[in-house]
PDB file of C-alpha atoms in Angstrom:
ATOM      1  CA  MET A 261      -0.039  -0.123  -0.029  1.00 29.00           C
ATOM      2  CA  ARG A 262       1.569   3.305  -1.174  1.00 28.00           C
ATOM      3  CA  ASN A 263       1.469   6.309   1.446  1.00 26.00           C
ATOM      4  CA  LEU A 264       2.002   9.458  -0.560  1.00 22.00           C
ATOM      5  CA  LEU A 265       2.482  11.520   2.850  1.00 21.00           C
ATOM      6  CA  CYS A 266       4.866   9.442   4.687  1.00 27.00           C
ATOM      7  CA  LEU A 267       7.607  11.826   4.325  1.00 20.00           C
ATOM      8  CA  PHE A 268      10.122  13.473   6.492  1.00 21.00           C
ATOM      9  CA  ALA A 269      11.420  16.773   6.393  1.00 22.00           C
ATOM     10  CA  ALA A 270      15.239  17.057   4.927  1.00 22.00           C
ATOM     11  CA  LEU A 271      17.843  17.735   7.544  1.00 17.00           C
ATOM     12  CA  ALA A 272      19.141  21.479   7.754  1.00 22.00           C
ATOM     13  CA  ILE A 273      22.785  21.484   6.251  1.00 21.00           C
ATOM     14  CA  ALA A 274      24.917  22.788   8.988  1.00 22.00           C
ATOM     15  CA  LEU A 275      26.841  25.919   8.184  1.00 20.00           C
ATOM     16  CA  ALA A 276      30.512  25.107   7.441  1.00 27.00           C
ATOM     17  CA  PRO A 277      32.663  27.063  10.115  1.00 30.00           C
ATOM     18  CA  ALA A 278      34.149  30.184   9.148  1.00 31.00           C
ATOM     19  CA  THR A 279      38.060  30.492   9.134  1.00 32.00           C
ATOM     20  CA  ALA A 280      39.517  33.487  10.690  1.00 34.00           C
ATOM     21  CA  ALA A 281      42.157  35.834   9.028  1.00 37.00           C
ATOM     22  CA  SER A 282      45.814  34.620  10.006  1.00 37.00           C
ATOM     23  CA  GLY A 283      46.739  35.484  13.424  1.00 40.00           C
ATOM     24  CA  GLN A 284      43.399  35.253  14.721  1.00 41.00           C
ATOM     25  CA  GLU A 285      41.358  32.418  16.613  1.00 40.00           C
ATOM     26  CA  GLU A 286      38.836  30.729  14.268  1.00 39.00           C
ATOM     27  CA  ALA A 287      35.242  31.951  15.092  1.00 39.00           C
ATOM     28  CA  GLU A 288      33.182  29.397  16.940  1.00 42.00           C
ATOM     29  CA  SER A 289      30.803  27.720  14.390  1.00 42.00           C
ATOM     30  CA  ALA A 290      27.372  28.257  14.854  1.00 44.00           C
ATOM     31  CA  PRO A 291      24.897  25.400  16.118  1.00 46.00           C
ATOM     32  CA  ALA A 292      23.336  23.400  13.600  1.00 43.00           C
ATOM     33  CA  PRO A 293      19.600  24.094  13.698  1.00 43.00           C
ATOM     34  CA  GLU A 294      17.450  21.041  14.818  1.00 47.00           C
ATOM     35  CA  ALA A 295      15.606  19.360  11.765  1.00 42.00           C
ATOM     36  CA  ALA A 296      11.795  19.571  11.930  1.00 44.00           C
ATOM     37  CA  GLU A 297       9.981  16.868  11.152  1.00 47.00           C
ATOM     38  CA  THR A 298       6.183  17.075   8.958  1.00 43.00           C
ATOM     39  CA  GLU A 299       3.495  15.328  10.751  1.00 50.00           C
ATOM     40  CA  VAL A 300       3.299  11.856   9.509  1.00 56.00           C
ATOM     41  CA  VAL A 301      -0.151  10.706   8.509  1.00 60.00           C
ATOM     42  CA  MET A 302      -0.221   6.918   8.026  1.00 72.00           C
ATOM     43  CA  ASP A 303      -3.090   5.193   5.868  1.00 90.00           C
ATOM     44  CA  THR A 304      -5.627   3.575   8.309  1.00 92.00           C
ATOM     45  CA  VAL A 305      -8.526   1.045   7.407  1.00 95.00           C
ATOM     46  CA  SER A 306     -10.668  -0.669   9.994  1.00 95.00           C
ATOM     47  CA  GLY A 307     -14.019  -2.259   9.633  1.00 94.00           C
ATOM     48  CA  THR A 308     -16.359  -4.926   8.192  1.00 94.00           C
ATOM     49  CA  LEU A 309     -18.474  -5.936   5.756  1.00 90.00           C
ATOM     50  CA  THR A 310     -21.548  -8.754   6.550  1.00 86.00           C
ATOM     51  CA  THR A 311     -23.509 -10.699   4.055  1.00 78.00           C
ATOM     52  CA  GLY A 312     -25.542 -13.711   4.620  1.00 70.00           C
ATOM     53  CA  GLY A 313     -23.884 -14.047   7.903  1.00 76.00           C
ATOM     54  CA  GLU A 314     -20.290 -14.095   6.625  1.00 81.00           C
ATOM     55  CA  GLU A 315     -18.085 -11.318   7.882  1.00 87.00           C
ATOM     56  CA  THR A 316     -15.360  -9.720   5.902  1.00 90.00           C
ATOM     57  CA  VAL A 317     -12.585  -7.871   8.056  1.00 94.00           C
ATOM     58  CA  LEU A 318     -11.570  -4.822   6.336  1.00 95.00           C
ATOM     59  CA  THR A 319      -7.721  -3.865   6.811  1.00 96.00           C
ATOM     60  CA  HIS A 320      -6.260  -2.371   3.688  1.00 96.00           C
ATOM     61  CA  GLY A 321      -7.153   0.264   1.075  1.00 96.00           C
ATOM     62  CA  CYS A 322      -5.998   2.411  -1.651  1.00 96.00           C
ATOM     63  CA  THR A 323      -7.571   5.360  -3.681  1.00 97.00           C
ATOM     64  CA  LEU A 324      -7.522   7.038  -7.156  1.00 96.00           C
ATOM     65  CA  ARG A 325      -8.183  10.371  -8.837  1.00 97.00           C
ATOM     66  CA  LEU A 326      -9.630  10.333 -11.953  1.00 96.00           C
ATOM     67  CA  ASP A 327      -9.492  13.955 -13.799  1.00 96.00           C
ATOM     68  CA  ASN A 328     -12.156  13.094 -16.383  1.00 95.00           C
ATOM     69  CA  GLU A 329     -10.174  14.264 -19.075  1.00 95.00           C
ATOM     70  CA  GLU A 330     -11.412  11.700 -21.635  1.00 96.00           C
ATOM     71  CA  GLY A 331     -15.109  13.161 -20.751  1.00 93.00           C
ATOM     72  CA  TYR A 332     -17.160   9.981 -20.243  1.00 92.00           C
ATOM     73  CA  MET A 333     -18.111  10.853 -16.182  1.00 93.00           C
ATOM     74  CA  ASP A 334     -19.977  14.035 -14.925  1.00 92.00           C
ATOM     75  CA  GLY A 335     -16.706  15.210 -13.657  1.00 94.00           C
ATOM     76  CA  PRO A 336     -13.672  14.704 -11.804  1.00 96.00           C
ATOM     77  CA  THR A 337     -14.133  11.411  -9.401  1.00 97.00           C
ATOM     78  CA  LEU A 338     -12.362   9.754  -6.594  1.00 97.00           C
ATOM     79  CA  LEU A 339     -12.350   6.086  -6.173  1.00 97.00           C
ATOM     80  CA  VAL A 340     -11.933   4.531  -3.017  1.00 97.00           C
ATOM     81  CA  LEU A 341     -10.916   0.564  -2.456  1.00 96.00           C
ATOM     82  CA  LEU A 342     -11.400  -1.044   1.036  1.00 96.00           C
ATOM     83  CA  ALA A 343     -10.290  -4.721   1.093  1.00 95.00           C
ATOM     84  CA  ASP A 344      -9.361  -7.888   3.241  1.00 94.00           C
ATOM     85  CA  GLN A 345      -5.849  -7.812   1.673  1.00 94.00           C
ATOM     86  CA  GLU A 346      -3.356  -5.508   0.410  1.00 94.00           C
ATOM     87  CA  VAL A 347      -4.719  -3.624  -2.877  1.00 94.00           C
ATOM     88  CA  SER A 348      -3.143  -1.214  -5.371  1.00 94.00           C
ATOM     89  CA  PRO A 349      -4.774   1.883  -6.979  1.00 95.00           C
ATOM     90  CA  ASP A 350      -3.789   0.020 -10.480  1.00 94.00           C
ATOM     91  CA  LEU A 351      -7.005  -2.140  -9.510  1.00 94.00           C
ATOM     92  CA  LEU A 352      -8.932   0.901 -10.243  1.00 95.00           C
ATOM     93  CA  LYS A 353      -7.368   2.125 -13.486  1.00 94.00           C
ATOM     94  CA  SER A 354      -9.994   0.425 -15.685  1.00 92.00           C
ATOM     95  CA  PRO A 355     -13.447   1.984 -16.322  1.00 92.00           C
ATOM     96  CA  THR A 356     -14.753  -1.446 -16.297  1.00 89.00           C
ATOM     97  CA  LEU A 357     -12.781  -2.544 -13.347  1.00 90.00           C
ATOM     98  CA  ALA A 358     -11.754  -5.627 -15.019  1.00 88.00           C
ATOM     99  CA  ASP A 359      -8.246  -5.741 -12.650  1.00 90.00           C
ATOM    100  CA  LEU A 360     -10.464  -5.675  -9.719  1.00 91.00           C
ATOM    101  CA  LYS A 361     -12.807  -8.657 -10.985  1.00 87.00           C
ATOM    102  CA  GLN A 362      -9.849 -10.541 -12.017  1.00 86.00           C
ATOM    103  CA  ALA A 363      -8.464 -10.194  -8.575  1.00 89.00           C
ATOM    104  CA  VAL A 364     -11.643 -11.056  -7.116  1.00 87.00           C
ATOM    105  CA  GLN A 365     -11.479 -14.466  -9.386  1.00 82.00           C
ATOM    106  CA  GLU A 366      -7.450 -14.909  -8.461  1.00 85.00           C
ATOM    107  CA  ARG A 367      -6.902 -13.822  -5.385  1.00 83.00           C
ATOM    108  CA  ARG A 368     -10.601 -13.922  -3.747  1.00 86.00           C
ATOM    109  CA  ILE A 369     -10.247 -10.175  -2.687  1.00 89.00           C
ATOM    110  CA  ARG A 370     -13.329  -9.126  -0.589  1.00 90.00           C
ATOM    111  CA  PHE A 371     -14.122  -5.513  -0.747  1.00 92.00           C
ATOM    112  CA  ALA A 372     -16.008  -2.392  -0.413  1.00 92.00           C
ATOM    113  CA  PHE A 373     -15.643   0.340  -3.478  1.00 94.00           C
ATOM    114  CA  TYR A 374     -16.616   3.735  -3.383  1.00 95.00           C
ATOM    115  CA  SER A 375     -17.113   6.112  -6.183  1.00 96.00           C
ATOM    116  CA  ILE A 376     -17.453   9.907  -5.249  1.00 96.00           C
ATOM    117  CA  ASP A 377     -17.922  12.636  -7.929  1.00 95.00           C
ATOM    118  CA  LEU A 378     -15.761  15.506  -6.967  1.00 95.00           C
ATOM    119  CA  SER A 379     -17.919  18.061  -9.430  1.00 93.00           C
ATOM    120  CA  LYS A 380     -21.048  17.784  -6.583  1.00 92.00           C
ATOM    121  CA  GLU A 381     -21.314  20.265  -4.142  1.00 89.00           C
ATOM    122  CA  GLU A 382     -23.176  17.651  -2.026  1.00 88.00           C
ATOM    123  CA  LYS A 383     -21.003  14.740  -1.943  1.00 90.00           C
ATOM    124  CA  GLU A 384     -22.476  11.494  -2.047  1.00 90.00           C
ATOM    125  CA  ILE A 385     -20.790   7.760  -2.121  1.00 93.00           C
ATOM    126  CA  ASN A 386     -21.971   5.199  -4.931  1.00 92.00           C
ATOM    127  CA  GLY A 387     -20.414   1.989  -4.366  1.00 90.00           C
ATOM    128  CA  MET A 388     -20.280  -1.692  -4.413  1.00 89.00           C
ATOM    129  CA  ALA A 389     -19.304  -4.383  -2.258  1.00 87.00           C
ATOM    130  CA  MET A 390     -18.305  -7.955  -2.326  1.00 84.00           C
ATOM    131  CA  ALA A 391     -18.003 -10.088   0.621  1.00 76.00           C
ATOM    132  CA  GLY A 392     -19.225 -13.485   1.962  1.00 64.00           C
ATOM    133  CA  SER A 393     -17.288 -16.950   1.543  1.00 63.00           C
ATOM    134  CA  PRO A 394     -14.635 -17.448  -1.071  1.00 61.00           C
ATOM    135  CA  GLU A 395     -16.855 -19.922  -2.394  1.00 63.00           C
ATOM    136  CA  MET A 396     -20.225 -17.996  -2.662  1.00 63.00           C
ATOM    137  CA  PRO A 397     -19.296 -14.214  -2.960  1.00 65.00           C
ATOM    138  CA  MET A 398     -22.246 -12.172  -2.649  1.00 69.00           C
ATOM    139  CA  PRO A 399     -22.111  -8.535  -4.557  1.00 77.00           C
ATOM    140  CA  ALA A 400     -24.135  -5.396  -3.226  1.00 81.00           C
ATOM    141  CA  SER A 401     -24.872  -1.761  -4.238  1.00 84.00           C
ATOM    142  CA  PHE A 402     -25.713   1.343  -2.281  1.00 87.00           C
ATOM    143  CA  THR A 403     -25.645   4.888  -2.029  1.00 89.00           C
ATOM    144  CA  LEU A 404     -24.607   6.829   0.952  1.00 90.00           C
ATOM    145  CA  THR A 405     -25.483  10.433   1.292  1.00 90.00           C
ATOM    146  CA  ASP A 406     -25.921  11.092   4.966  1.00 88.00           C
ATOM    147  CA  ALA A 407     -26.102   9.719   8.461  1.00 87.00           C
ATOM    148  CA  ALA A 408     -29.349   8.429   7.612  1.00 85.00           C
ATOM    149  CA  SER A 409     -27.886   6.078   5.287  1.00 86.00           C
ATOM    150  CA  GLY A 410     -24.982   5.269   7.249  1.00 90.00           C
ATOM    151  CA  LEU A 411     -21.970   7.542   6.103  1.00 93.00           C
ATOM    152  CA  SER A 412     -20.529  10.560   8.465  1.00 89.00           C
ATOM    153  CA  GLU A 413     -17.416  12.637   8.563  1.00 88.00           C
ATOM    154  CA  LEU A 414     -16.729  12.480   5.179  1.00 94.00           C
ATOM    155  CA  THR A 415     -13.779  14.891   4.235  1.00 95.00           C
ATOM    156  CA  ILE A 416     -11.720  15.043   0.970  1.00 96.00           C
ATOM    157  CA  THR A 417      -8.540  17.374   0.233  1.00 95.00           C
ATOM    158  CA  ASP A 418      -6.211  17.235  -2.584  1.00 94.00           C
ATOM    159  CA  GLU A 419      -3.991  14.885  -0.421  1.00 95.00           C
ATOM    160  CA  ARG A 420      -6.397  12.743   1.600  1.00 96.00           C
ATOM    161  CA  VAL A 421      -9.671  11.335   2.188  1.00 96.00           C
ATOM    162  CA  GLN A 422     -11.424  10.395   5.267  1.00 95.00           C
ATOM    163  CA  ALA A 423     -14.904   9.032   6.507  1.00 95.00           C
ATOM    164  CA  SER A 424     -16.952   6.736   8.629  1.00 95.00           C
ATOM    165  CA  ILE A 425     -19.632   4.399   7.572  1.00 94.00           C
ATOM    166  CA  ASP A 426     -22.101   2.689   9.741  1.00 94.00           C
ATOM    167  CA  ARG A 427     -24.750   0.674   7.820  1.00 89.00           C
ATOM    168  CA  ALA A 428     -27.351  -1.924   9.238  1.00 85.00           C
ATOM    169  CA  GLU A 429     -28.181  -4.833   7.439  1.00 79.00           C
ATOM    170  CA  THR A 430     -30.247  -4.181   4.677  1.00 74.00           C
ATOM    171  CA  GLU A 431     -33.582  -6.090   3.986  1.00 73.00           C
ATOM    172  CA  PRO A 432     -33.798  -8.758   0.815  1.00 69.00           C
ATOM    173  CA  ASP A 433     -34.820  -6.890  -2.341  1.00 69.00           C
ATOM    174  CA  PRO A 434     -37.644  -8.945  -4.214  1.00 72.00           C
ATOM    175  CA  GLU A 435     -36.685  -7.030  -7.447  1.00 72.00           C
ATOM    176  CA  ASN A 436     -33.063  -8.079  -7.317  1.00 67.00           C
ATOM    177  CA  PRO A 437     -32.575 -11.430  -5.835  1.00 63.00           C
ATOM    178  CA  MET A 438     -28.957 -11.651  -6.999  1.00 61.00           C
ATOM    179  CA  GLU A 439     -28.100  -8.654  -4.870  1.00 65.00           C
ATOM    180  CA  ALA A 440     -27.367  -9.657  -1.278  1.00 69.00           C
ATOM    181  CA  PRO A 441     -28.185  -7.753   1.802  1.00 77.00           C
ATOM    182  CA  PHE A 442     -25.510  -6.331   3.488  1.00 82.00           C
ATOM    183  CA  ALA A 443     -24.184  -4.572   6.570  1.00 89.00           C
ATOM    184  CA  MET A 444     -21.003  -2.218   6.595  1.00 92.00           C
ATOM    185  CA  LYS A 445     -19.341  -0.409   9.727  1.00 94.00           C
ATOM    186  CA  ALA A 446     -15.828   0.973   8.497  1.00 94.00           C
ATOM    187  CA  GLY A 447     -13.745   3.960   8.929  1.00 96.00           C
ATOM    188  CA  PHE A 448     -10.936   4.967   6.654  1.00 96.00           C
ATOM    189  CA  ASP A 449      -8.080   7.563   6.421  1.00 96.00           C
ATOM    190  CA  LEU A 450      -6.282   7.369   3.041  1.00 96.00           C
ATOM    191  CA  ALA A 451      -3.992   9.512   0.726  1.00 96.00           C
ATOM    192  CA  VAL A 452      -5.228  10.282  -2.459  1.00 96.00           C
ATOM    193  CA  SER A 453      -3.321   8.847  -5.379  1.00 96.00           C
ATOM    194  CA  ALA A 454      -3.394  10.557  -8.867  1.00 94.00           C
ATOM    195  CA  ASN A 455      -4.204   9.052 -12.257  1.00 94.00           C
ATOM    196  CA  ASP A 456      -1.260   8.577 -14.762  1.00 95.00           C
ATOM    197  CA  PRO A 457      -1.046  11.622 -17.054  1.00 96.00           C
ATOM    198  CA  VAL A 458      -2.254  11.586 -20.579  1.00 97.00           C
ATOM    199  CA  THR A 459       0.758  10.839 -22.610  1.00 97.00           C
ATOM    200  CA  ALA A 460      -0.834  10.941 -26.152  1.00 98.00           C
ATOM    201  CA  HIS A 461      -4.407  12.212 -27.671  1.00 98.00           C
ATOM    202  CA  LEU A 462      -5.670  10.943 -30.827  1.00 98.00           C
ATOM    203  CA  THR A 463      -8.764  12.001 -32.816  1.00 97.00           C
ATOM    204  CA  GLY A 464     -10.499  11.948 -36.260  1.00 96.00           C
ATOM    205  CA  GLU A 465      -8.504   9.581 -38.669  1.00 97.00           C
ATOM    206  CA  GLU A 466      -5.699   8.943 -36.449  1.00 98.00           C
ATOM    207  CA  ALA A 467      -7.805   7.404 -33.750  1.00 98.00           C
ATOM    208  CA  VAL A 468     -10.162   5.586 -36.245  1.00 97.00           C
ATOM    209  CA  ASN A 469      -6.573   4.260 -37.687  1.00 97.00           C
ATOM    210  CA  SER A 470      -4.930   3.721 -34.457  1.00 98.00           C
ATOM    211  CA  PRO A 471      -3.162   0.179 -33.172  1.00 97.00           C
ATOM    212  CA  GLN A 472      -6.091   0.499 -30.466  1.00 98.00           C
ATOM    213  CA  ALA A 473      -8.826   0.516 -32.515  1.00 98.00           C
ATOM    214  CA  ALA A 474      -7.381  -2.209 -34.553  1.00 97.00           C
ATOM    215  CA  ALA A 475      -7.416  -4.374 -31.587  1.00 96.00           C
ATOM    216  CA  PHE A 476     -10.816  -3.852 -31.098  1.00 96.00           C
ATOM    217  CA  MET A 477     -11.707  -4.802 -34.808  1.00 96.00           C
ATOM    218  CA  GLY A 478      -9.699  -7.635 -33.879  1.00 96.00           C
ATOM    219  CA  TYR A 479     -11.539  -8.714 -30.996  1.00 95.00           C
ATOM    220  CA  PHE A 480     -14.648  -8.142 -32.361  1.00 95.00           C
ATOM    221  CA  ASP A 481     -13.839 -10.284 -35.250  1.00 95.00           C
ATOM    222  CA  ALA A 482     -12.587 -13.153 -32.758  1.00 94.00           C
ATOM    223  CA  LEU A 483     -15.966 -13.005 -31.100  1.00 94.00           C
ATOM    224  CA  ARG A 484     -17.935 -13.255 -34.094  1.00 94.00           C
ATOM    225  CA  ASN A 485     -16.226 -16.567 -35.248  1.00 94.00           C
ATOM    226  CA  ALA A 486     -16.263 -17.844 -31.898  1.00 93.00           C
ATOM    227  CA  ASP A 487     -12.487 -18.053 -32.031  1.00 93.00           C
ATOM    228  CA  MET A 488     -11.034 -18.423 -28.481  1.00 91.00           C
ATOM    229  CA  GLU A 489      -7.345 -18.769 -30.125  1.00 92.00           C
ATOM    230  CA  ALA A 490      -7.470 -15.691 -31.728  1.00 93.00           C
ATOM    231  CA  LEU A 491      -9.551 -13.922 -28.862  1.00 93.00           C
ATOM    232  CA  GLY A 492      -6.395 -14.968 -26.423  1.00 91.00           C
ATOM    233  CA  LYS A 493      -3.906 -12.851 -28.810  1.00 92.00           C
ATOM    234  CA  VAL A 494      -6.078  -9.762 -28.880  1.00 94.00           C
ATOM    235  CA  THR A 495      -7.146  -9.708 -25.123  1.00 93.00           C
ATOM    236  CA  SER A 496      -5.577  -9.345 -21.706  1.00 89.00           C
ATOM    237  CA  GLY A 497      -6.599 -11.410 -18.786  1.00 77.00           C
ATOM    238  CA  THR A 498      -8.713 -14.140 -18.496  1.00 79.00           C
ATOM    239  CA  GLU A 499     -11.415 -12.723 -21.054  1.00 81.00           C
ATOM    240  CA  ALA A 500     -10.995 -15.682 -23.452  1.00 84.00           C
ATOM    241  CA  GLU A 501     -11.290 -18.380 -20.868  1.00 85.00           C
ATOM    242  CA  MET A 502     -14.846 -16.416 -19.722  1.00 85.00           C
ATOM    243  CA  TYR A 503     -15.974 -16.787 -23.404  1.00 90.00           C
ATOM    244  CA  GLY A 504     -14.924 -20.522 -23.389  1.00 88.00           C
ATOM    245  CA  GLN A 505     -16.959 -21.038 -20.225  1.00 89.00           C
ATOM    246  CA  ILE A 506     -19.753 -19.341 -22.073  1.00 91.00           C
ATOM    247  CA  ILE A 507     -19.589 -21.313 -25.506  1.00 92.00           C
ATOM    248  CA  ALA A 508     -19.371 -24.436 -23.369  1.00 92.00           C
ATOM    249  CA  GLN A 509     -22.559 -23.621 -21.993  1.00 91.00           C
ATOM    250  CA  VAL A 510     -24.666 -22.198 -24.572  1.00 92.00           C
ATOM    251  CA  GLY A 511     -23.188 -24.003 -27.576  1.00 93.00           C
ATOM    252  CA  GLU A 512     -20.831 -22.385 -30.513  1.00 92.00           C
ATOM    253  CA  ASP A 513     -24.092 -21.399 -32.619  1.00 93.00           C
ATOM    254  CA  ALA A 514     -25.849 -19.865 -30.284  1.00 93.00           C
ATOM    255  CA  PHE A 515     -22.947 -17.961 -29.053  1.00 93.00           C
ATOM    256  CA  LYS A 516     -22.486 -16.462 -32.542  1.00 93.00           C
ATOM    257  CA  GLU A 517     -25.875 -15.469 -32.795  1.00 92.00           C
ATOM    258  CA  ARG A 518     -25.746 -13.254 -29.921  1.00 91.00           C
ATOM    259  CA  VAL A 519     -22.756 -11.708 -30.606  1.00 92.00           C
ATOM    260  CA  ALA A 520     -24.118 -10.763 -34.458  1.00 90.00           C
ATOM    261  CA  GLN A 521     -26.987  -9.265 -32.708  1.00 91.00           C
ATOM    262  CA  GLY A 522     -24.800  -7.380 -30.213  1.00 89.00           C
ATOM    263  CA  LEU A 523     -21.756  -6.144 -31.962  1.00 92.00           C
ATOM    264  CA  PRO A 524     -21.725  -3.490 -34.884  1.00 91.00           C
ATOM    265  CA  ASP A 525     -20.076  -3.932 -38.103  1.00 91.00           C
ATOM    266  CA  ALA A 526     -16.704  -2.906 -39.078  1.00 92.00           C
ATOM    267  CA  ALA A 527     -18.066   0.202 -40.605  1.00 94.00           C
ATOM    268  CA  THR A 528     -20.479   1.437 -38.146  1.00 95.00           C
ATOM    269  CA  PHE A 529     -17.905   0.760 -35.445  1.00 96.00           C
ATOM    270  CA  LYS A 530     -15.337   3.212 -37.346  1.00 96.00           C
ATOM    271  CA  SER A 531     -17.941   5.449 -37.562  1.00 96.00           C
ATOM    272  CA  GLN A 532     -18.261   5.556 -34.008  1.00 97.00           C
ATOM    273  CA  ILE A 533     -14.784   6.122 -33.026  1.00 97.00           C
ATOM    274  CA  SER A 534     -14.036   9.400 -31.994  1.00 96.00           C
ATOM    275  CA  GLU A 535     -10.759   9.951 -29.936  1.00 98.00           C
ATOM    276  CA  VAL A 536      -8.050   7.539 -28.113  1.00 98.00           C
ATOM    277  CA  PHE A 537      -6.652   8.681 -24.536  1.00 98.00           C
ATOM    278  CA  VAL A 538      -3.169   6.739 -23.714  1.00 98.00           C
ATOM    279  CA  ARG A 539      -1.927   6.923 -20.322  1.00 97.00           C
ATOM    280  CA  GLY A 540       1.363   5.204 -20.412  1.00 95.00           C
ATOM    281  CA  ALA A 541       0.648   1.414 -20.921  1.00 96.00           C
ATOM    282  CA  ARG A 542      -3.070   1.835 -20.643  1.00 96.00           C
ATOM    283  CA  ALA A 543      -5.771   3.396 -23.317  1.00 97.00           C
ATOM    284  CA  LEU A 544      -9.186   4.309 -23.587  1.00 97.00           C
ATOM    285  CA  LEU A 545     -10.652   4.199 -27.110  1.00 98.00           C
ATOM    286  CA  MET A 546     -13.524   6.566 -27.000  1.00 97.00           C
ATOM    287  CA  VAL A 547     -16.733   5.854 -29.057  1.00 97.00           C
ATOM    288  CA  SER A 548     -19.868   7.870 -29.459  1.00 94.00           C
ATOM    289  CA  VAL A 549     -23.220   5.535 -29.477  1.00 90.00           C
ATOM    290  CA  ASP A 550     -26.874   7.534 -29.781  1.00 87.00           C
ATOM    291  CA  GLY A 551     -25.167  10.384 -28.359  1.00 86.00           C
ATOM    292  CA  GLN A 552     -23.345   8.911 -25.322  1.00 89.00           C
ATOM    293  CA  ARG A 553     -19.328   8.559 -24.682  1.00 92.00           C
ATOM    294  CA  ALA A 554     -18.305   5.381 -23.914  1.00 94.00           C
ATOM    295  CA  PRO A 555     -14.598   4.317 -23.156  1.00 96.00           C
ATOM    296  CA  LEU A 556     -13.385   0.933 -24.276  1.00 96.00           C
ATOM    297  CA  PRO A 557     -10.330  -0.099 -22.232  1.00 96.00           C
ATOM    298  CA  LEU A 558      -6.842  -1.405 -23.705  1.00 96.00           C
ATOM    299  CA  VAL A 559      -3.752  -2.513 -22.137  1.00 96.00           C
ATOM    300  CA  GLN A 560      -0.190  -2.580 -23.767  1.00 96.00           C
ATOM    301  CA  GLU A 561       1.667  -5.648 -23.313  1.00 95.00           C
ATOM    302  CA  GLY A 562       5.285  -5.587 -25.235  1.00 94.00           C
ATOM    303  CA  GLU A 563       4.436  -3.927 -28.282  1.00 93.00           C
ATOM    304  CA  ALA A 564       0.770  -4.986 -28.766  1.00 96.00           C
ATOM    305  CA  TRP A 565      -2.385  -3.430 -27.663  1.00 97.00           C
ATOM    306  CA  LYS A 566      -5.088  -5.660 -26.032  1.00 96.00           C
ATOM    307  CA  VAL A 567      -8.600  -5.675 -25.104  1.00 95.00           C
ATOM    308  CA  ARG A 568      -8.840  -5.446 -21.230  1.00 87.00           C
TER     309      ARG A 568
END
């Protein structure tokens, strides 16, 4: 867990003793001033999530501040992740939270995730929680606005975010039977981490003909053909494995039919591409569909860009 504020002030450099003129005694050197220390503020997380009688103890946390330069959110947004094990802001960098989802599958992370729109004067937390036993994780979503909904002491500065949450167990929702009732009691005080800066911005034909757009075209072709070998070459993480499991369940023909109904053809997709934003080894291919901007995330592995 990275602590951006755990820094000490540098020691003051002692002045060298002055040398007296010939025949005179050396002047007594001035004592070095005592080094001043800045206040050390450590990241703290404590709390529990409870779903279906299973309790998850929250012990670690991290944050990520998104500047929204890509323009697909309402404004700058602060993401907060509390978990039962050490976590990194890298888990929050994909707008689809693909890295966090993979960590849930591979490391069985149980977590509370919060999203805070910094452009709103009245701050609220929209979030989701994944708790329960490793064999049967149970998701839940929630909105916290005030003490009545369980939120208090929310404080956000450029450097830190802190809050206390005390939410009683919710009742089962008949309209959302897959969403688990849950209780959450947590407090945190975390340093704010900034997202990676934009290193490239492509528009127009440059975006349409970019390697990021080509990666998504290959991704769509692999899905249309139910070609898991090709899909494995153009995706990162466990995407190909996931689609392989779906094909095994529904059959290849049914899978192709569903994909054909859901994906745009090549000409339509190219017309929807508006921009590419690159942040180091990550990129967002921005598309516009029915007037709405949507981000399609990619990561760079070696020289290749892959769908993430």
